Amino acid sequence: MKKLLYIHYILLSMLFVSAVTGCKGADLWNAMPAEISAFIDLYYPNSEIDAYTKSDKGYIVRLDDGPGFAFDSARNWTSIDGYGMPLKEILIYDLTPAPLYRYLETIDATAGVFVLARDAREYRLKLLEDSLAYDIASEQVRTML
């Protein structure tokens, strides 16, 4: 009888833990501004959120087994880090200026971008073996050391 109660207790505990942790992702999705959740869902639909942080400087979102995103206080993306995995090609195509994307095509690197970041002056990309910077004003690409 004690053994049966013990097994029942373990099963109830497991059910409770799975119910609590299962709400984590949905709660985080609901906590994010609509623009950010729509942006992430566009490129990574049906993803689970591992972490979400809001500060005075902006927002940080980390997907479960996926990339991390940084957004400024105006909710514009500032960086996307694949954490060792390449970012989706459609994301690179949509988010980079045409001259930069054409350059990536010439070096056959559209599927090999691991980090994409931007500010008002430039885009920065981390490839497998190189890092690139794209100057928005001059439309020039340079290799970063």
Coordinates of C-alpha atoms in Angstrom, one line a residue:
M1 CA 0.0 0.0 0.0
K2 CA 2.8 2.4 0.8
K3 CA 4.5 1.6 -2.4
L4 CA 1.3 2.4 -4.3
L5 CA 1.0 5.7 -2.5
Y6 CA 4.6 6.5 -3.2
I7 CA 4.1 5.8 -7.0
H8 CA 1.0 7.9 -7.0
Y9 CA 2.9 10.8 -5.3
I10 CA 5.7 10.5 -7.9
L11 CA 3.2 10.5 -10.8
L12 CA 1.4 13.6 -9.4
S13 CA 4.7 15.4 -8.9
M14 CA 5.7 14.7 -12.5
L15 CA 2.4 15.9 -13.8
F16 CA 2.7 19.1 -11.7
V17 CA 6.2 19.8 -12.9
S18 CA 5.4 19.3 -16.5
A19 CA 2.3 21.5 -16.2
V20 CA 4.4 24.3 -14.6
T21 CA 7.3 24.2 -17.0
G22 CA 5.0 23.8 -20.0
C23 CA 3.5 27.3 -19.4
K24 CA 6.9 28.9 -19.3
G25 CA 7.2 29.4 -23.1
A26 CA 3.6 30.6 -23.5
D27 CA 4.0 33.1 -20.6
L28 CA 7.2 34.4 -22.2
W29 CA 5.6 34.8 -25.6
N30 CA 2.7 36.7 -24.0
A31 CA 5.2 39.0 -22.1
M32 CA 6.9 40.1 -25.3
P33 CA 5.8 43.1 -27.4
A34 CA 3.7 42.0 -30.4
E35 CA 6.3 43.4 -32.9
I36 CA 9.0 41.2 -31.4
S37 CA 7.0 38.0 -31.1
A38 CA 5.7 38.5 -34.7
F39 CA 9.3 39.0 -36.0
I40 CA 10.6 35.9 -34.3
D41 CA 7.5 33.8 -35.3
L42 CA 8.1 34.9 -38.9
Y43 CA 11.5 33.3 -39.1
Y44 CA 11.3 30.7 -36.4
P45 CA 7.6 29.6 -36.2
N46 CA 6.4 27.4 -33.4
S47 CA 9.6 28.0 -31.4
E48 CA 9.8 27.7 -27.7
I49 CA 11.2 30.7 -25.8
D50 CA 14.0 29.8 -23.4
A51 CA 14.5 33.3 -22.0
Y52 CA 13.2 36.8 -22.3
T53 CA 14.6 39.9 -20.7
K54 CA 13.5 43.6 -20.9
S55 CA 15.8 46.5 -19.9
D56 CA 16.1 50.2 -20.5
K57 CA 18.3 49.5 -23.5
G58 CA 15.9 47.0 -25.1
Y59 CA 14.9 43.3 -25.2
I60 CA 16.8 40.0 -25.3
V61 CA 15.1 36.8 -26.5
R62 CA 16.7 33.4 -26.5
L63 CA 14.9 30.5 -28.3
D64 CA 15.1 27.0 -26.9
D65 CA 17.7 25.2 -29.0
G66 CA 17.8 28.2 -31.3
P67 CA 19.2 31.6 -31.9
G68 CA 19.2 34.6 -29.6
F69 CA 17.8 38.0 -30.6
A70 CA 18.6 41.5 -29.3
F71 CA 16.2 44.4 -30.0
D72 CA 16.6 48.1 -29.1
S73 CA 14.1 50.1 -27.1
A74 CA 12.2 50.9 -30.3
R75 CA 11.8 47.2 -30.9
N76 CA 14.1 47.0 -33.9
W77 CA 16.4 44.1 -34.1
T78 CA 20.1 44.8 -33.4
S79 CA 21.7 41.4 -33.4
I80 CA 20.8 37.8 -34.0
D81 CA 23.2 35.1 -32.8
G82 CA 22.9 31.5 -34.0
Y83 CA 25.0 30.2 -31.0
G84 CA 27.1 28.0 -33.3
M85 CA 24.4 27.3 -35.8
P86 CA 24.0 29.2 -39.1
L87 CA 21.0 31.6 -39.3
K88 CA 18.3 30.8 -41.9
E89 CA 19.0 32.0 -45.4
I90 CA 15.6 33.7 -45.7
L91 CA 16.4 35.7 -42.6
I92 CA 19.8 36.8 -44.2
Y93 CA 18.1 37.6 -47.5
D94 CA 15.3 39.7 -45.8
L95 CA 17.4 41.5 -43.3
T96 CA 20.6 42.5 -45.2
P97 CA 20.9 45.2 -47.8
A98 CA 20.9 44.0 -51.4
P99 CA 24.6 44.8 -52.0
L100 CA 25.7 42.9 -48.9
Y101 CA 23.5 39.9 -49.8
R102 CA 25.0 39.9 -53.4
Y103 CA 28.5 39.9 -51.8
L104 CA 27.5 36.9 -49.7
E105 CA 26.3 35.1 -52.8
T106 CA 29.6 35.7 -54.6
I107 CA 31.6 34.1 -51.8
D108 CA 28.9 31.4 -51.4
A109 CA 28.2 32.3 -47.7
T110 CA 24.5 32.9 -47.6
A111 CA 24.0 29.7 -45.7
G112 CA 27.0 30.3 -43.4
V113 CA 26.2 33.4 -41.4
F114 CA 26.3 32.6 -37.7
V115 CA 25.8 36.1 -36.2
L116 CA 24.2 39.2 -37.8
A117 CA 24.3 42.5 -36.1
R118 CA 23.6 46.1 -37.1
D119 CA 23.7 49.7 -35.9
A120 CA 23.1 53.0 -37.6
R121 CA 26.5 52.8 -39.5
E122 CA 27.1 49.2 -40.4
Y123 CA 26.1 45.6 -40.5
R124 CA 28.5 43.0 -38.9
L125 CA 28.5 39.3 -39.8
K126 CA 30.3 36.4 -38.3
L127 CA 30.9 33.6 -40.8
L128 CA 32.6 30.3 -40.2
E129 CA 36.1 31.6 -40.7
D130 CA 35.7 35.3 -41.3
S131 CA 34.0 38.4 -39.9
L132 CA 32.6 41.0 -42.2
A133 CA 31.5 44.6 -41.9
Y134 CA 29.2 46.3 -44.3
D135 CA 29.3 50.1 -44.3
I136 CA 25.8 51.4 -45.0
A137 CA 26.8 54.8 -46.4
S138 CA 29.5 53.6 -48.8
E139 CA 28.0 50.1 -49.5
Q140 CA 31.4 48.6 -49.0
V141 CA 32.2 45.2 -47.4
R142 CA 35.4 44.7 -45.5
T143 CA 36.9 41.8 -43.6
M144 CA 37.3 42.5 -39.9
L145 CA 40.3 41.3 -38.1

